[in-house]
mmCIF file of C-alpha atoms in Angstrom:
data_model
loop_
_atom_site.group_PDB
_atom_site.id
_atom_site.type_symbol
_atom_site.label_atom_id
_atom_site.label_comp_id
_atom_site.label_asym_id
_atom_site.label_seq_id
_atom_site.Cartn_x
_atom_site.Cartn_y
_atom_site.Cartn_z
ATOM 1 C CA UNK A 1 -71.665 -11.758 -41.875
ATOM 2 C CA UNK A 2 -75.029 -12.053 -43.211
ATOM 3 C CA UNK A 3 -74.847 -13.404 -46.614
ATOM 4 C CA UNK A 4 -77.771 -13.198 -49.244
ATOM 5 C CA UNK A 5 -78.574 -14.734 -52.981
ATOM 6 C CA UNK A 6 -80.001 -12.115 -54.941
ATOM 7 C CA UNK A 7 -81.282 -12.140 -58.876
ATOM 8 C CA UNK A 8 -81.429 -9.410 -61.286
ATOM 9 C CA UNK A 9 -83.271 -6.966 -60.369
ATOM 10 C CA UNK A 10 -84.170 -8.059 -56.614
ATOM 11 C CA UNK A 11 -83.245 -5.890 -53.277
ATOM 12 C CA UNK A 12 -82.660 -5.776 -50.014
ATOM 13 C CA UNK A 13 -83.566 -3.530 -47.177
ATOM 14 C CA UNK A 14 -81.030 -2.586 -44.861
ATOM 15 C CA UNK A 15 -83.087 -0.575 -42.071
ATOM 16 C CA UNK A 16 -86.017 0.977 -42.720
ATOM 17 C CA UNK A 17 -84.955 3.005 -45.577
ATOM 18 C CA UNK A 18 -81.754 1.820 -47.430
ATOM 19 C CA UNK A 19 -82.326 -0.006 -50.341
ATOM 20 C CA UNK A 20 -80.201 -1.991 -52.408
ATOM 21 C CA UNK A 21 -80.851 -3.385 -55.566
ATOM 22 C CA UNK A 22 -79.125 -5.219 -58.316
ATOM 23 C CA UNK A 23 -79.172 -3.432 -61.130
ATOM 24 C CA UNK A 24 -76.541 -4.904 -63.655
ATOM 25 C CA UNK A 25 -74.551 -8.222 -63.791
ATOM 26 C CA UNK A 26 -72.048 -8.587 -65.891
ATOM 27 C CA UNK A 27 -69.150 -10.625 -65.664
ATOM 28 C CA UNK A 28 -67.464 -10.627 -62.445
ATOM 29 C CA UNK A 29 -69.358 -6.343 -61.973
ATOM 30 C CA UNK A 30 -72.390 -6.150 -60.369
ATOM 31 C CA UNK A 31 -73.564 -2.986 -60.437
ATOM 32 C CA UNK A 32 -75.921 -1.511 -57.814
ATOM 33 C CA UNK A 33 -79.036 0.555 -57.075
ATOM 34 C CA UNK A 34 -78.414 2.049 -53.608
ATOM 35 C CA UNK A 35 -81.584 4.502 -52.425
ATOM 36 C CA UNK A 36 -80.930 5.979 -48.886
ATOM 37 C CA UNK A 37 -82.162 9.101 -47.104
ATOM 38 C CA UNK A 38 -79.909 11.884 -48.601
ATOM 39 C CA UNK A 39 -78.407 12.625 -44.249
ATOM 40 C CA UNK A 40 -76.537 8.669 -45.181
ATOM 41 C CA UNK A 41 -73.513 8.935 -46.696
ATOM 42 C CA UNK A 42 -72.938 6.196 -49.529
ATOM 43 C CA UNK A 43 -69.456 5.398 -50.740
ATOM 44 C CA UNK A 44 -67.063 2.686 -52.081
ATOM 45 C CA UNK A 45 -65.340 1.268 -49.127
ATOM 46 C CA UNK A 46 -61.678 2.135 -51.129
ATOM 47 C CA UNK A 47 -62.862 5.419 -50.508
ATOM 48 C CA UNK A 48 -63.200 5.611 -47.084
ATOM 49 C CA UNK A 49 -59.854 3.134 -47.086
ATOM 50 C CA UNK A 50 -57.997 6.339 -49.258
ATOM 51 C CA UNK A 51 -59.038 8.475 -46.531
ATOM 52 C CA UNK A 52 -58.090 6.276 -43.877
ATOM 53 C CA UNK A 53 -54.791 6.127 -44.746
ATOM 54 C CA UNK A 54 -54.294 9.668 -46.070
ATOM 55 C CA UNK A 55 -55.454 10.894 -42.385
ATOM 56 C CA UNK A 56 -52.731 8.478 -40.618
ATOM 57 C CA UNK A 57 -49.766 9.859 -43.028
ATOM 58 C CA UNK A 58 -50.901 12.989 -41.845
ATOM 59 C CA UNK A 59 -49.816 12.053 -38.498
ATOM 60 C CA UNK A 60 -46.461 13.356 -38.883
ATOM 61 C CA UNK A 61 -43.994 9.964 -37.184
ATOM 62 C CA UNK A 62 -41.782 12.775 -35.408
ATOM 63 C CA UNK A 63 -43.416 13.572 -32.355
ATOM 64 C CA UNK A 64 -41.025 16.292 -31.860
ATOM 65 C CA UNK A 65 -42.696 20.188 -32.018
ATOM 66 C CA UNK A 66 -43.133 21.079 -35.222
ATOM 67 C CA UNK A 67 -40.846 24.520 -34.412
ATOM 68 C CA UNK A 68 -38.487 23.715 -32.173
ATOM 69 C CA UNK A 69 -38.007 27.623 -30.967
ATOM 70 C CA UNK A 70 -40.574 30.519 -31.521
ATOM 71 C CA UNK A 71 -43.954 31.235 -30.310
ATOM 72 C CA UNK A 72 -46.174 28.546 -28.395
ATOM 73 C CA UNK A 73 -49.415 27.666 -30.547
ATOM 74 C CA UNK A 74 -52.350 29.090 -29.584
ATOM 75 C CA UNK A 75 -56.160 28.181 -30.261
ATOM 76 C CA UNK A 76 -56.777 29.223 -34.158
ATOM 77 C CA UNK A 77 -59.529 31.603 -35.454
ATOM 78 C CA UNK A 78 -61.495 29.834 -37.869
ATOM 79 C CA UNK A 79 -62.609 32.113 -40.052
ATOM 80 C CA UNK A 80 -65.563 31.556 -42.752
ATOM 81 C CA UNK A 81 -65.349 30.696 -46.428
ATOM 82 C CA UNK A 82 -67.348 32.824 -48.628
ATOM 83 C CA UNK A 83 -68.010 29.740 -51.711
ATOM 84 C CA UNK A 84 -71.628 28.732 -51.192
ATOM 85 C CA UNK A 85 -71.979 24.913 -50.818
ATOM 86 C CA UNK A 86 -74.020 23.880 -53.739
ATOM 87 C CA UNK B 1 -64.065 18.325 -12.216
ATOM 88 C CA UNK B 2 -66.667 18.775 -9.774
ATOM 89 C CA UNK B 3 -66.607 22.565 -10.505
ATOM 90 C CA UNK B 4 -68.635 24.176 -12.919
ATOM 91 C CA UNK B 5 -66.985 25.921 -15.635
ATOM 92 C CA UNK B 6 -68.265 28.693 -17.771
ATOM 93 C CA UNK B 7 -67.748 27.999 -21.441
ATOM 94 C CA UNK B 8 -65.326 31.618 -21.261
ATOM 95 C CA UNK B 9 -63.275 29.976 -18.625
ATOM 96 C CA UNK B 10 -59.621 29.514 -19.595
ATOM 97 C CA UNK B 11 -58.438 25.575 -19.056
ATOM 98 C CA UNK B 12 -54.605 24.279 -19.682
ATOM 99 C CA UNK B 13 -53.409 20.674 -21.289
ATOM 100 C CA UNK B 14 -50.374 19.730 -21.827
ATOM 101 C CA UNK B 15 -49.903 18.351 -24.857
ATOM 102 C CA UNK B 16 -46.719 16.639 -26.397
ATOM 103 C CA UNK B 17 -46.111 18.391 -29.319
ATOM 104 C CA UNK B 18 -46.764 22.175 -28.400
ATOM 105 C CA UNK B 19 -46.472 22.200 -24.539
ATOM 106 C CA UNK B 20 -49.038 23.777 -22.161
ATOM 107 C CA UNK B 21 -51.774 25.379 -24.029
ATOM 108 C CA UNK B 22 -54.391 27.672 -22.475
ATOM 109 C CA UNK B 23 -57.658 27.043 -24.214
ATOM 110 C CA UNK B 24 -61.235 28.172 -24.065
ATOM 111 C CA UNK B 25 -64.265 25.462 -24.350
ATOM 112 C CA UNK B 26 -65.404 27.374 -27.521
ATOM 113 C CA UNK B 27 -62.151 26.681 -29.087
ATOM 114 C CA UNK B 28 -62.433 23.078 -29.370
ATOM 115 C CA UNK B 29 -64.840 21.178 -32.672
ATOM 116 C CA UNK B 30 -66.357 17.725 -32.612
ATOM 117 C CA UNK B 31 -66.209 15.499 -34.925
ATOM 118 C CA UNK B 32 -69.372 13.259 -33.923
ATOM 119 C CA UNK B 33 -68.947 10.797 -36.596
ATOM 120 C CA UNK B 34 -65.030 10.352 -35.708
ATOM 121 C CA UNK B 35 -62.025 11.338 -38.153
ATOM 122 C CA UNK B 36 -61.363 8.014 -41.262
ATOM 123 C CA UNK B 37 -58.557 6.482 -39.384
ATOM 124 C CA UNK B 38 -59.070 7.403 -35.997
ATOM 125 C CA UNK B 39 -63.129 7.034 -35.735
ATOM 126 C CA UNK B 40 -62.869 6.905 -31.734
ATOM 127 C CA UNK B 41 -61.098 10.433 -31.296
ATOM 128 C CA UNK B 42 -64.104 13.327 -31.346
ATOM 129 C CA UNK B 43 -63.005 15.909 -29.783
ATOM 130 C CA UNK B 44 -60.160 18.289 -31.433
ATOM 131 C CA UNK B 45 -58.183 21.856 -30.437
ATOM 132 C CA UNK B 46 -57.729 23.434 -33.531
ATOM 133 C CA UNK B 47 -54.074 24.933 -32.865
ATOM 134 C CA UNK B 48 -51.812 27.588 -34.643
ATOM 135 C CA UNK B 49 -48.407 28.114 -34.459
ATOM 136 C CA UNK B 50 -47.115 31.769 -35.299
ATOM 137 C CA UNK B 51 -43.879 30.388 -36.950
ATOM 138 C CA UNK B 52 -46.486 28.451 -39.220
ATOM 139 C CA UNK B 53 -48.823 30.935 -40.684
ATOM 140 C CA UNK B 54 -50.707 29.034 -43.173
ATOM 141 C CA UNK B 55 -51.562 25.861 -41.192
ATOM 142 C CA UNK B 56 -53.520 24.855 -38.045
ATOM 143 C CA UNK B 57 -53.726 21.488 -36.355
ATOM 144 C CA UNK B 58 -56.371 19.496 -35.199
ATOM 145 C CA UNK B 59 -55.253 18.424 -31.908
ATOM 146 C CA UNK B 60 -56.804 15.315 -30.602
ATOM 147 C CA UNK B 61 -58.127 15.711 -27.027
ATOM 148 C CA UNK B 62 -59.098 12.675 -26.670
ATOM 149 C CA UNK B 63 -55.451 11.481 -27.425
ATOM 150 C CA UNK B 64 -52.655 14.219 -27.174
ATOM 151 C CA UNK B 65 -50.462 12.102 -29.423
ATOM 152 C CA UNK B 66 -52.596 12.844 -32.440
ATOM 153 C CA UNK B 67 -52.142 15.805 -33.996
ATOM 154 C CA UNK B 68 -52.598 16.328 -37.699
ATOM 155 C CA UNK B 69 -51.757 19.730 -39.756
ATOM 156 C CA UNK B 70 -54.961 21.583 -41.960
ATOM 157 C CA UNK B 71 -54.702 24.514 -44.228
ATOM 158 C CA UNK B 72 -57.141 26.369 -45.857
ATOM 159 C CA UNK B 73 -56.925 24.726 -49.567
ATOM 160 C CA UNK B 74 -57.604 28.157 -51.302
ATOM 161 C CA UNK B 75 -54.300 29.397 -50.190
ATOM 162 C CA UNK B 76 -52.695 26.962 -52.433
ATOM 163 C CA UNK B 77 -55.355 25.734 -54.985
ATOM 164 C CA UNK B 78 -57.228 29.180 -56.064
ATOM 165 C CA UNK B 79 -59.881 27.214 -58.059
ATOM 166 C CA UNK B 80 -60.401 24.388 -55.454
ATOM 167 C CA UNK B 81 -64.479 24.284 -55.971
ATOM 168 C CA UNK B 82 -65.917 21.501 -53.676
ATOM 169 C CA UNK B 83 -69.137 20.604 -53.761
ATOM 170 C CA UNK B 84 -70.870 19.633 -50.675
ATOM 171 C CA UNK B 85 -73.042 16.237 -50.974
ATOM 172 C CA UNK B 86 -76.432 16.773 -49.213
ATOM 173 C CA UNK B 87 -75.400 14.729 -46.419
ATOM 174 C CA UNK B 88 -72.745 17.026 -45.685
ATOM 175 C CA UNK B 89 -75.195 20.173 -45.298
ATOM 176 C CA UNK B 90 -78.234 18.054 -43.676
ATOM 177 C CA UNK B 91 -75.378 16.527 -41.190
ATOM 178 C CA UNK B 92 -73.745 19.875 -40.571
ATOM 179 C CA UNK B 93 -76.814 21.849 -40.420
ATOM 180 C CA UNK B 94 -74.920 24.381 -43.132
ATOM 181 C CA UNK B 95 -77.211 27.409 -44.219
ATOM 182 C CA UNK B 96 -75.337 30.361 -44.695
ATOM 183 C CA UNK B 97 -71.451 30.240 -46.513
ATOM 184 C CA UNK B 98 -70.976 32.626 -42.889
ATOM 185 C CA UNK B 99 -71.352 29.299 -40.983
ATOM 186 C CA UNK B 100 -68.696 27.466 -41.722
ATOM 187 C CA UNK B 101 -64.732 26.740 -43.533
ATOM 188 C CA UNK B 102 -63.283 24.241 -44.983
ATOM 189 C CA UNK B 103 -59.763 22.908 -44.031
ATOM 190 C CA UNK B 104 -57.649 20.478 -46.220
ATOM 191 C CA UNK B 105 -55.671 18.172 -43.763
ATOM 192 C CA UNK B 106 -52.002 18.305 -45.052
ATOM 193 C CA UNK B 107 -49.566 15.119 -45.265
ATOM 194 C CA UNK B 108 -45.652 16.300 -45.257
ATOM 195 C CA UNK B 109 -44.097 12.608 -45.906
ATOM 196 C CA UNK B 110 -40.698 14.370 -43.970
ATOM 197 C CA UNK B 111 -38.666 14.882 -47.478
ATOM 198 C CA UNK B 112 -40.162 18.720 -48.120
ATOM 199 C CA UNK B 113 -42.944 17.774 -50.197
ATOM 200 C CA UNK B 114 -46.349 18.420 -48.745
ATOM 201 C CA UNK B 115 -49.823 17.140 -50.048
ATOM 202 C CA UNK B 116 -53.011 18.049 -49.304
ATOM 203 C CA UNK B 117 -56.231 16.209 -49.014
ATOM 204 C CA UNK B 118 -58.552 17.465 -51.634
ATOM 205 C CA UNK B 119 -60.512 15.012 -51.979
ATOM 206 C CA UNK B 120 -61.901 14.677 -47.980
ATOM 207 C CA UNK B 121 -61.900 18.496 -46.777
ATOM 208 C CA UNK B 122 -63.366 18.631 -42.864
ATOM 209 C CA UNK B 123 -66.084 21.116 -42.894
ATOM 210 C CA UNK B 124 -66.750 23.190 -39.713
ATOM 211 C CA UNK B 125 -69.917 24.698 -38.749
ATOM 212 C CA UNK B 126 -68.212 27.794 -36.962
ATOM 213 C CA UNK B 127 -71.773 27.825 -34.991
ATOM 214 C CA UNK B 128 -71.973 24.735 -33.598
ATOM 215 C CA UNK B 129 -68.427 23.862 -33.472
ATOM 216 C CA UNK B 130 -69.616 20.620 -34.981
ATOM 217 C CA UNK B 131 -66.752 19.345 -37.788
ATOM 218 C CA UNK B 132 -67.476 16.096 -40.588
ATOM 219 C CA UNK B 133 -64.494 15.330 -43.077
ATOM 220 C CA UNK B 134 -66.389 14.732 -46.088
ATOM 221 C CA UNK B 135 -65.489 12.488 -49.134
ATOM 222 C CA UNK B 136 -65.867 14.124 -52.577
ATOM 223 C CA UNK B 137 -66.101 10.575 -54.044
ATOM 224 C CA UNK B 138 -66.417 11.339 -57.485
ATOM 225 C CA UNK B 139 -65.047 14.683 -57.464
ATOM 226 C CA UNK B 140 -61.759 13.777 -58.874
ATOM 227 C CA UNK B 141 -60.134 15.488 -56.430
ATOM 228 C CA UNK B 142 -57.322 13.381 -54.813
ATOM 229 C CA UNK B 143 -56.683 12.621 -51.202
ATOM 230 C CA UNK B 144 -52.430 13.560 -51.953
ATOM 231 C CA UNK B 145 -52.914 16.712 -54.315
ATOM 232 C CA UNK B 146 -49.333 18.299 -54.443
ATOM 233 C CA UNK B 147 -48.894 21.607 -52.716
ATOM 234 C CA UNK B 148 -46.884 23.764 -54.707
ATOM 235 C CA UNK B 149 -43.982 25.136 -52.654
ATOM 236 C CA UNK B 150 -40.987 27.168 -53.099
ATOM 237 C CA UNK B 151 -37.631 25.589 -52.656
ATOM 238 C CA UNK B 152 -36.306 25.369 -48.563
ATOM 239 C CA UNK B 153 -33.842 27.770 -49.216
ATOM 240 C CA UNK B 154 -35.831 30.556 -50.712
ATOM 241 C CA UNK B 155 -38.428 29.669 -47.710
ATOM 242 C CA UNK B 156 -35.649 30.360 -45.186
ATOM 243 C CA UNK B 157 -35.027 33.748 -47.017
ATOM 244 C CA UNK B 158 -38.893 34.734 -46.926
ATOM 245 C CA UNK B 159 -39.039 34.022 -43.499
ATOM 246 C CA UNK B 160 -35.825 35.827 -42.539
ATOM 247 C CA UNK B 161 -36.963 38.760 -44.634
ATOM 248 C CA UNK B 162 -40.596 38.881 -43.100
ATOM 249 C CA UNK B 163 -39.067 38.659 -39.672
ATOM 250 C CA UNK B 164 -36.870 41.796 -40.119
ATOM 251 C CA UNK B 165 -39.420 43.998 -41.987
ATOM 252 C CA UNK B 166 -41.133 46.264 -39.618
ATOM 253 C CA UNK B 167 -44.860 45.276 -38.850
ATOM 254 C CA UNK B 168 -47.248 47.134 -40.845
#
């Protein structure tokens, strides 16, 4: 891992066109100017560590058929929302 | 595999969990940037089950042993209002509200409670087929949001009543 000293107020450049800048230090919080193209998602890693785990408890442990008598499954019909992303 | 196929053409898989399912290419979605958790798997089968009218599962094709259950979340959470991050609608290419749904992938921790994620809903552009699950970081949403449910008992009565009443 690539690690960097960095003062108040000084950056890095991660690509092209991520960049990172100290903003705040206080205590043991740094806080932290990220600027990326809006297509790069930016998130705390617990985040993506919540989802992580939320997705593998979805996983049902029973790999048993959900129903064990009635109709096969067949391919679903997605159908559209109507709420507008905003 | 040396055959061409015509996207309409009917293929078979057998999976673990449902048995041999006839599918069409245009029913599967790709996740391109992977599924938190299980990053490698892209391609899914997005499966219902008439016994189980209110969810689907994304099947994993790319490993039959993953299979995890999705609902839409305004079946159970009327004023769910999820805003997309721009990444989400540059990513997705997402114009029109015609384009795509939303699913809420569902955790049932095998004691009758059931939770859904809130807080990451996969997005599907119905066009291109082409699925993200997208955190709502500072939503407030949460990844476990209870689903209300009616007690087992009064579930097994619904269903027994709905399966006796005459089709409309």
């Amino acid at each position: 891992m690539l690690v960097l000293s960095r003062k108040l107020n000084q950056s890095i450049v991660i690509g092209d066109d991520v960049h990172v800048v100290v903003v705040a230090i206080d205590r043991d919080t740094v806080k932290l100017g990220i600027q990326a193209p809006r297509e790069i998602p930016v998130h705390r890693a617990e985040v993506y560590e919540e989802i992580r785990r939320a997705n593998r408890a979805a996983v049902a442990e029973d790999v048993s058929p959900p129903v064990a008598s009635g109709a096969p499954a067949v391919p679903a019909r997605l159908k559209s929302r109507r709420q507008a992303p905003k | 595999m040396g055959n061409a196929m015509t996207e309409a053409e009917t293929k078979t898989v057998a999976l673990p969990r449902f048995g041999t399912i006839e599918y069409r290419e245009d029913d599967m979605i790709v996740f391109p940037w992977g599924l938190p958790g299980f990053d490698h798997l892209k391609s899914f089968l997005v499966l219902s089950l008439p016994a189980q009218e209110h969810l689907v599962w994304l099947q994993s094709m790319d490993d039959v042993d993953v299979a995890l259950p999705a609902a839409d979340p305004w079946l159970f959470f009327p004023s769910y209002n999820p805003t997309l991050p721009a990444f989400a609608r540059l990513s997705l290419d997402l114009e029109n509200p015609e384009d795509f749904t939303v699913l809420g992938i569902v955790v049932a921790p095998g004691d009758g409670s059931m939770f859904m994620n809130l807080m990451a809903p996969v997005i599907v552009n119905l066009k291109s087929r082409v699925a993200r699950q997208v955190a709502l970081e500072a939503s407030g949403y949460s990844v476990a949001t209870p689903i209300p449910l009616i007690d087992p008992a009064t579930a097994q009565a619904a269903m027994a009543a709905q399966a006796e009443a005459p089709p409309d």
